[in-house]
PDB file of C-alpha atoms and ligand atoms in Angstrom:
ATOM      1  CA  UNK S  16     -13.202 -43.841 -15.224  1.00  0.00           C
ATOM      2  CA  UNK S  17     -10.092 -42.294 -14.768  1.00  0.00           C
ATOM      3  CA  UNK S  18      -8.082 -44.942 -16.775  1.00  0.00           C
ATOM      4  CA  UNK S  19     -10.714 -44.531 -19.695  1.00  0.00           C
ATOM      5  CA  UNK S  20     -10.079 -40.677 -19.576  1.00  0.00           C
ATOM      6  CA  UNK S  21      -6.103 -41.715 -20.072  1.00  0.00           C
ATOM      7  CA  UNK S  22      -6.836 -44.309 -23.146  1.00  0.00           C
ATOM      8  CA  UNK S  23      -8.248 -41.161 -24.958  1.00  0.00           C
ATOM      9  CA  UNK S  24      -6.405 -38.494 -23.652  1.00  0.00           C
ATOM     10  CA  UNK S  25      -3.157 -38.585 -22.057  1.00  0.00           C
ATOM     11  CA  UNK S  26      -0.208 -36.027 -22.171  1.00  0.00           C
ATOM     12  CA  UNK S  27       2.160 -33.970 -19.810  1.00  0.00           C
ATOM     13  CA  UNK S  28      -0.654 -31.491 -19.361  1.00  0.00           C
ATOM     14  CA  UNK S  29      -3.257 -34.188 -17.936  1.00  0.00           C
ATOM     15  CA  UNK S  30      -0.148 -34.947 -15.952  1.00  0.00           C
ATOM     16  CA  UNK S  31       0.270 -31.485 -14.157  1.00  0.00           C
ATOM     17  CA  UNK S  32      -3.800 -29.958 -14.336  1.00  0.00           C
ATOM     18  CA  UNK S  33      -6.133 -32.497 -14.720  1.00  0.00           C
ATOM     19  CA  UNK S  34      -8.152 -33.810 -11.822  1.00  0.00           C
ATOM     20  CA  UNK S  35     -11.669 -35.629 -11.404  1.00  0.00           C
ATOM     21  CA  UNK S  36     -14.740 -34.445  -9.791  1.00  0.00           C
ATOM     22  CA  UNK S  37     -17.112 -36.255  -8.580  1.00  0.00           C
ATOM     23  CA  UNK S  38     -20.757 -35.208  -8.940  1.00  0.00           C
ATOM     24  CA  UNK S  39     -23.118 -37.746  -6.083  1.00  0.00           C
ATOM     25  CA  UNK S  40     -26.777 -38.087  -6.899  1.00  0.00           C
ATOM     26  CA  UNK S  41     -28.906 -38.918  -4.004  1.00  0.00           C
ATOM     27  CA  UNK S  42     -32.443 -39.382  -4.624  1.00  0.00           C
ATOM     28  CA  UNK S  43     -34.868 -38.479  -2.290  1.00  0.00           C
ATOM     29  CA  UNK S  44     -38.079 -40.797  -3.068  1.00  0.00           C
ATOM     30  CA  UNK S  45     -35.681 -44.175  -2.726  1.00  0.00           C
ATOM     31  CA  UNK S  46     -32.426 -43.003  -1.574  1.00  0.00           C
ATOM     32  CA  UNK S  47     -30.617 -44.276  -4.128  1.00  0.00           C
ATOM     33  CA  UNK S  48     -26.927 -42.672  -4.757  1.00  0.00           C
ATOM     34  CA  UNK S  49     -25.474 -42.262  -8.117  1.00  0.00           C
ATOM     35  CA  UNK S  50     -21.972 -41.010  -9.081  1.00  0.00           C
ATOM     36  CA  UNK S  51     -20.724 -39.327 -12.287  1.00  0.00           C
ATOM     37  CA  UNK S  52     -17.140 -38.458 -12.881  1.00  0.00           C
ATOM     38  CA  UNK S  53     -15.819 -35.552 -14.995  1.00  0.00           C
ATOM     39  CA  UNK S  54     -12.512 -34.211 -15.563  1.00  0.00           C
ATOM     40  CA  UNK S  55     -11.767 -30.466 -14.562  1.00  0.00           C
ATOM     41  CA  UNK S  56      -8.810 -28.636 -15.971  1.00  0.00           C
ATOM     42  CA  UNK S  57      -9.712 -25.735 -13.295  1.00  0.00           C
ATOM     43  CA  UNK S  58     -12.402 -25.059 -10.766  1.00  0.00           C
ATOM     44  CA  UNK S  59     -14.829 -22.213 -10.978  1.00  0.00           C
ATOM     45  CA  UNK S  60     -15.827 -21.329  -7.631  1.00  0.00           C
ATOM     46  CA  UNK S  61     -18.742 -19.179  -6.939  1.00  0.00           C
ATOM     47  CA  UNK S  62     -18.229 -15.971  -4.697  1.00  0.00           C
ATOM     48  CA  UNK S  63     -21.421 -16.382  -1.655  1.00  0.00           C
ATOM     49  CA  UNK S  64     -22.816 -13.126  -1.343  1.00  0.00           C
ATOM     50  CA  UNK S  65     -21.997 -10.525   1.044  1.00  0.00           C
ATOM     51  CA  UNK S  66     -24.227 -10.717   4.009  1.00  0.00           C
ATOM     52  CA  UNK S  67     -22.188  -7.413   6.231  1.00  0.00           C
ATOM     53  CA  UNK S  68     -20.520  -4.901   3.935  1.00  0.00           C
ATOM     54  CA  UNK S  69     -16.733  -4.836   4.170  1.00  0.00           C
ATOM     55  CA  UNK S  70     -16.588  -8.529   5.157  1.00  0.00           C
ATOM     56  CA  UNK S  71     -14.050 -10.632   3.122  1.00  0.00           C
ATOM     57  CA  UNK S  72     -15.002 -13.808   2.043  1.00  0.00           C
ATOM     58  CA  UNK S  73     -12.727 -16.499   2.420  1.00  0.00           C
ATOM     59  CA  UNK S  74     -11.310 -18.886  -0.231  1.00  0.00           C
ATOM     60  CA  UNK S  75     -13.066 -22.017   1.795  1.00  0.00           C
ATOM     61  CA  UNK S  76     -16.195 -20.476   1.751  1.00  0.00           C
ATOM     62  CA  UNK S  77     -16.444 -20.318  -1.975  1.00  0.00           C
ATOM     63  CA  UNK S  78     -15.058 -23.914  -1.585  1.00  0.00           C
ATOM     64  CA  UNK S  79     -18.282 -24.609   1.208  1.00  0.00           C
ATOM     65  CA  UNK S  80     -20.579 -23.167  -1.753  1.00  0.00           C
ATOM     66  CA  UNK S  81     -18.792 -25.118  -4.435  1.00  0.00           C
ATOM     67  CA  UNK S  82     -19.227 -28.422  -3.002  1.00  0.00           C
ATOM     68  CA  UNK S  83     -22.499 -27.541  -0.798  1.00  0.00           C
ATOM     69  CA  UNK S  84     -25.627 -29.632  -1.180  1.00  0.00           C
ATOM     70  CA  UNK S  85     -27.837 -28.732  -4.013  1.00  0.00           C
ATOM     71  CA  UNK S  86     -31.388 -29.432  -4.029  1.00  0.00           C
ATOM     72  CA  UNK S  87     -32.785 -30.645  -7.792  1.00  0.00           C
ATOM     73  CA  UNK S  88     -36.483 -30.286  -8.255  1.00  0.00           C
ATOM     74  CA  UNK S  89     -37.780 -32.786 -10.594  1.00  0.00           C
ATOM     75  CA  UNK S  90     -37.846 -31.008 -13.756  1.00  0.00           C
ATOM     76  CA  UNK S  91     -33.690 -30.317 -13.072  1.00  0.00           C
ATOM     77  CA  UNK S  92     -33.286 -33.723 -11.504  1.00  0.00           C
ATOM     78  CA  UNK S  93     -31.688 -36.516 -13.604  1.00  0.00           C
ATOM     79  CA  UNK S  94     -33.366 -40.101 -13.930  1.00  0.00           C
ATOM     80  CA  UNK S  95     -33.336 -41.629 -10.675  1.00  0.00           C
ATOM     81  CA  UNK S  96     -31.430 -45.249 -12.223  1.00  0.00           C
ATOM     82  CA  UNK S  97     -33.791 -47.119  -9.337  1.00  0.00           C
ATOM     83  CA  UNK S  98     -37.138 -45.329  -9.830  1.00  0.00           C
ATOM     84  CA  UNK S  99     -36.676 -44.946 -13.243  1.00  0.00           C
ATOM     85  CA  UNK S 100     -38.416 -41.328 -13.923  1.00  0.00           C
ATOM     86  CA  UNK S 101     -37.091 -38.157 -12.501  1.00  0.00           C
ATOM     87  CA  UNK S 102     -37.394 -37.217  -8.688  1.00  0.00           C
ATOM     88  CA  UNK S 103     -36.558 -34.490  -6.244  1.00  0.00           C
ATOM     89  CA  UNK S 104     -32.862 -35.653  -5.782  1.00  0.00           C
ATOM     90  CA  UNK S 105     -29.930 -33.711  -4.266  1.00  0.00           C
ATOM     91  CA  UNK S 106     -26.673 -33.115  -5.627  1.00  0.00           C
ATOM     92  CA  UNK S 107     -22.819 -32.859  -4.168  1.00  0.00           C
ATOM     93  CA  UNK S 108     -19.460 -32.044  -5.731  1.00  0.00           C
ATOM     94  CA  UNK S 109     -16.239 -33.441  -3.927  1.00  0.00           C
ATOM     95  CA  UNK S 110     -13.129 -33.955  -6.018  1.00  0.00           C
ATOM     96  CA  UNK S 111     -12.027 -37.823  -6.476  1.00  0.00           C
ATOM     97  CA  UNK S 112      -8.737 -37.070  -7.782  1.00  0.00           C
ATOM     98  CA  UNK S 113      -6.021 -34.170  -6.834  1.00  0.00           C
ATOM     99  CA  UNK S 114      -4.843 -32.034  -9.430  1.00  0.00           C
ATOM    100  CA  UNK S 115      -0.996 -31.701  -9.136  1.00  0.00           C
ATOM    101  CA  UNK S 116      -1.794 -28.243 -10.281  1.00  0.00           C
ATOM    102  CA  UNK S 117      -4.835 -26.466  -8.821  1.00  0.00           C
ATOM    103  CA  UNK S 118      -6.230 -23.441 -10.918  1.00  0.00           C
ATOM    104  CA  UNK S 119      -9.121 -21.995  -9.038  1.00  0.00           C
ATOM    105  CA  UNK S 120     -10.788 -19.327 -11.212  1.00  0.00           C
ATOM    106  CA  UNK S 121     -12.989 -16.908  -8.447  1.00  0.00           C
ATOM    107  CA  UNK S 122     -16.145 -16.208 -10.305  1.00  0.00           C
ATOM    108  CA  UNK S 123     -16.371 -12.475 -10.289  1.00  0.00           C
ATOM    109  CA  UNK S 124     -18.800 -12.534 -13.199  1.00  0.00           C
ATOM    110  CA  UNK S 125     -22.181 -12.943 -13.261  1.00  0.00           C
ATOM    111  CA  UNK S 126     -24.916 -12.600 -15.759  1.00  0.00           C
ATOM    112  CA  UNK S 127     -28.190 -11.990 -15.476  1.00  0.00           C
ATOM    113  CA  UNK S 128     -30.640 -11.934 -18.000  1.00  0.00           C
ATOM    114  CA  UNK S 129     -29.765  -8.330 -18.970  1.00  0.00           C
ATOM    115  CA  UNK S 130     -26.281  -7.695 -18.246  1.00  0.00           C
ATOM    116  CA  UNK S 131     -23.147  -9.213 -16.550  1.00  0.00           C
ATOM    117  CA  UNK S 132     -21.721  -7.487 -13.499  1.00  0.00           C
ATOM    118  CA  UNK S 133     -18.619  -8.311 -11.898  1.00  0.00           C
ATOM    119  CA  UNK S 134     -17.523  -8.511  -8.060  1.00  0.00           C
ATOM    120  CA  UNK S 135     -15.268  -6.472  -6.492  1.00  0.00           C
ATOM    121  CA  UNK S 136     -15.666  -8.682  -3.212  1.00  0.00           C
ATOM    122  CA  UNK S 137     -12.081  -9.473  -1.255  1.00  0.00           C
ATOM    123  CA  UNK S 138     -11.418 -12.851  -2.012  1.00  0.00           C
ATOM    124  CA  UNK S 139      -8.932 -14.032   1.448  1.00  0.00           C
ATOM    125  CA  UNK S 140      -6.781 -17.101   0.513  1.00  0.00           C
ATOM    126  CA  UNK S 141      -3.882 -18.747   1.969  1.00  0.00           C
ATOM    127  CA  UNK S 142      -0.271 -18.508   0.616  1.00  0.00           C
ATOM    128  CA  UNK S 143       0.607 -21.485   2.265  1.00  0.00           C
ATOM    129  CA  UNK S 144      -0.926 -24.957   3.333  1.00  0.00           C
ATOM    130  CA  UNK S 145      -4.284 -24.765   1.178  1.00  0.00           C
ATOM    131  CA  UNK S 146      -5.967 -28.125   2.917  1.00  0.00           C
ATOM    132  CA  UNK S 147      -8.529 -30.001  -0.307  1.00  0.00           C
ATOM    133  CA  UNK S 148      -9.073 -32.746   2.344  1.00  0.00           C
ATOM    134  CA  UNK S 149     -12.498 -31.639   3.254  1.00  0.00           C
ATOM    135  CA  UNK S 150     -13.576 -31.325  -0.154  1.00  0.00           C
ATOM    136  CA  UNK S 151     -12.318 -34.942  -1.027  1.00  0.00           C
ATOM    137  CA  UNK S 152     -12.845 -38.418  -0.468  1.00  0.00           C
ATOM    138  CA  UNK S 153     -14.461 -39.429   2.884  1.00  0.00           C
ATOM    139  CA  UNK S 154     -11.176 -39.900   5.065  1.00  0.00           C
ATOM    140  CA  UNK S 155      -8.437 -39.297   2.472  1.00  0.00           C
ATOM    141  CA  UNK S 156      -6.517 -36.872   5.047  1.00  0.00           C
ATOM    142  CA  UNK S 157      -5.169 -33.558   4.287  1.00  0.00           C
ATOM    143  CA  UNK S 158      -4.343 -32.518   0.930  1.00  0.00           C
ATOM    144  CA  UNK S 159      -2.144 -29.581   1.209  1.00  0.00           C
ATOM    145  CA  UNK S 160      -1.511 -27.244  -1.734  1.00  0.00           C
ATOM    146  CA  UNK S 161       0.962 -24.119  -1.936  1.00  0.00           C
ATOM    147  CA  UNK S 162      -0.002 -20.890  -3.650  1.00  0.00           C
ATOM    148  CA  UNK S 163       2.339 -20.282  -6.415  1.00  0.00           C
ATOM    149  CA  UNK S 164       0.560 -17.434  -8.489  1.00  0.00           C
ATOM    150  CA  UNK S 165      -2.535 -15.169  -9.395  1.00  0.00           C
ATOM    151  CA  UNK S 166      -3.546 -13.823 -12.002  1.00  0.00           C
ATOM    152  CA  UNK S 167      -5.880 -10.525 -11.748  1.00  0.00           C
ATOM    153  CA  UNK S 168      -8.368  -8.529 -13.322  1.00  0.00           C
ATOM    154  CA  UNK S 169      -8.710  -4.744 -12.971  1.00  0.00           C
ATOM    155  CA  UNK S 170     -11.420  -3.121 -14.872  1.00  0.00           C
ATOM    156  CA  UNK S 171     -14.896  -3.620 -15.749  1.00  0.00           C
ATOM    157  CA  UNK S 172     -16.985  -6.263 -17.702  1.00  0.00           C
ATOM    158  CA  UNK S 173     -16.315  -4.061 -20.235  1.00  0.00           C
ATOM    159  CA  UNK S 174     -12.414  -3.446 -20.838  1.00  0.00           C
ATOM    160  CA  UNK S 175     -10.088  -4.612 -18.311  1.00  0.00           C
ATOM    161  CA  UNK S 176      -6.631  -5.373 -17.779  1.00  0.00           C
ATOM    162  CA  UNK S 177      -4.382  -8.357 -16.643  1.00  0.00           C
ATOM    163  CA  UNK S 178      -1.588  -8.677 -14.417  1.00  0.00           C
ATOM    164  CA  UNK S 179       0.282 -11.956 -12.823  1.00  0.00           C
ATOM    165  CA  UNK S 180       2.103 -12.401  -9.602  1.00  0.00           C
ATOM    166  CA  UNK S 181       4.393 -15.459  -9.825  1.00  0.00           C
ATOM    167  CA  UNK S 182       6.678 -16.896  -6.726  1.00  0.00           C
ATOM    168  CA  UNK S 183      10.529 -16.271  -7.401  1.00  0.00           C
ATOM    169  CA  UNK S 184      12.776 -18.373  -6.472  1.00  0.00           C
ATOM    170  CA  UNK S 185      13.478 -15.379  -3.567  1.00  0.00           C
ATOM    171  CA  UNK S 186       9.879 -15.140  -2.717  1.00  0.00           C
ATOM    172  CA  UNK S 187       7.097 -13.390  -3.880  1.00  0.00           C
ATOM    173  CA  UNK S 188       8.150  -9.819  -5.438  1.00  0.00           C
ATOM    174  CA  UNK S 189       4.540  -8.321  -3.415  1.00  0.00           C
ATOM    175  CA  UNK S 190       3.820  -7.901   0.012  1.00  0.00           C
ATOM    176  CA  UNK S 191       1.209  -9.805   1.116  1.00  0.00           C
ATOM    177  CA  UNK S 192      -1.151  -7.422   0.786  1.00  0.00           C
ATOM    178  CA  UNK S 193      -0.919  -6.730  -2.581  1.00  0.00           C
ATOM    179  CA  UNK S 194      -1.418 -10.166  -3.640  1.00  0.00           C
ATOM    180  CA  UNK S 195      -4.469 -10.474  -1.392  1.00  0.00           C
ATOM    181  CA  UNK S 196      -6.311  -8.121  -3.560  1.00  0.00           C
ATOM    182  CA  UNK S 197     -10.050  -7.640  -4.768  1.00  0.00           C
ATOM    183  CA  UNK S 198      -8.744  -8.413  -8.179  1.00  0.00           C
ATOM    184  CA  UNK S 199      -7.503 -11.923  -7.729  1.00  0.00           C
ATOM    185  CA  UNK S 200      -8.909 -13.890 -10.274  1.00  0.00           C
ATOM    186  CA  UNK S 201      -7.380 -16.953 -11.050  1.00  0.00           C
ATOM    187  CA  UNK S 202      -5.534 -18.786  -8.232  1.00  0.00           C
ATOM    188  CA  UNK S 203      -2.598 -21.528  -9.169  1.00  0.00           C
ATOM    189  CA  UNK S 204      -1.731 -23.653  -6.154  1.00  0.00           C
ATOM    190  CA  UNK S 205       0.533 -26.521  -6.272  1.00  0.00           C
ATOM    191  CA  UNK S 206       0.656 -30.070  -4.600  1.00  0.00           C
ATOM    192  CA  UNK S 207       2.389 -29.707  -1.813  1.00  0.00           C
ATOM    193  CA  UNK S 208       1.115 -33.411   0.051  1.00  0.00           C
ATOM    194  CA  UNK S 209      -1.110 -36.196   0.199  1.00  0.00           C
ATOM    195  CA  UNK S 210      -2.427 -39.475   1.473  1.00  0.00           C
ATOM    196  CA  UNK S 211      -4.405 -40.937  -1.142  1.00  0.00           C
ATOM    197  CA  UNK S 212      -3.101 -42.845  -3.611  1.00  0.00           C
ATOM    198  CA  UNK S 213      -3.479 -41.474  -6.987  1.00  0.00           C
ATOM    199  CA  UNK S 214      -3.882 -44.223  -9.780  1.00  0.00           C
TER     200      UNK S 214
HETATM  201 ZN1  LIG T   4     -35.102 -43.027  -6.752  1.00  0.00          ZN
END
């Protein structure tokens, strides 16, 4: 799949951002797995919700919530390929292939039917050492990324402004902090290592 996404579309920038997801289908009448692949340019990772007030949320947990198992009622559920109609099936995302650059957008906006409201929630995330392992291939080992800027939103869902942090060659120009604020909004993390081969 990955080759075919090359013979169409193949540049520096597929180089540096693009990675492959993979979306697993299991269904529940026959147990039949499927796999689909698409190509992400970034990931959009839901925030959970806030159980105890004042609590940060963690990067990995919207990376839990990202690739948790989702439960497809019929209607939702694609043809099952073996029963041939559609079933109660569950669904998992796990990336097949690394990024060399990682943009993680934190989804701080949500709409409902009405309006869209954005989250102020503390987003923690690690500067350093960023392990994708978990959310990868069974057994591919860590996959270590290093942060190497933000980009964040202050405002409202109305008018808002943006500001970047960027790593200098001395280091970042914040304390850490500052860059660990509730307006984080778009994460860039570089490859830092792997163990999977990337073809
Ligand atoms: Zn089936």
């Amino acid at each position: 799949m990955w080759q075919r996404h090359l013979d169409r579309d193949d540049s520096k920038i597929v180089d540096l951002f693009s990675g492959q997801l993979r979306s697993s289908l299991h269904c529940s009448v026959c147990s039949h797995y499927s796999n689909t692949f698409d190509v992400f340019c970034d990931l959009s990772l839901p925030i959970p919700k806030k159980s105890d007030y004042g609590r940060t949320v963690t990067l990995r947990e919207c990376l839990d919530l990202f690739s948790q198992e989702e439960k497809l009622d019929k209607e939702n559920s694609p043809m099952c390929e073996r029963c041939n109609r559609h079933t109660e099936s569950t669904k998992r995302l796990t990336i097949q292939r690394f990024p060399r650059i990682l943009v993680m957008h934190l989804n701080r906006f949500t709409m409902s039917r009405y309006s869209i409201s954005k989250s102020t929630v503390p987003v923690s995330f690690p500067l350093n050492g960023l392990d994708l392992g978990p959310f990868g291939p069974v057994d591919c080992g860590p996959v270590l990324y290093d942060l190497y800027a933000v980009c964040n939103h202050s405002g409202t869902v109305n008018m808002g402004h943006y500001t970047a942090a960027c790593l200098e060659e001395e280091g970042w120009l914040f304390k850490e902090e500052k860059l660990q604020s509730n307006q984080a909004y778009v994460l860039f993390y570089e490859l830092k290592s792997f163990n999977v081969t990337r073809k």
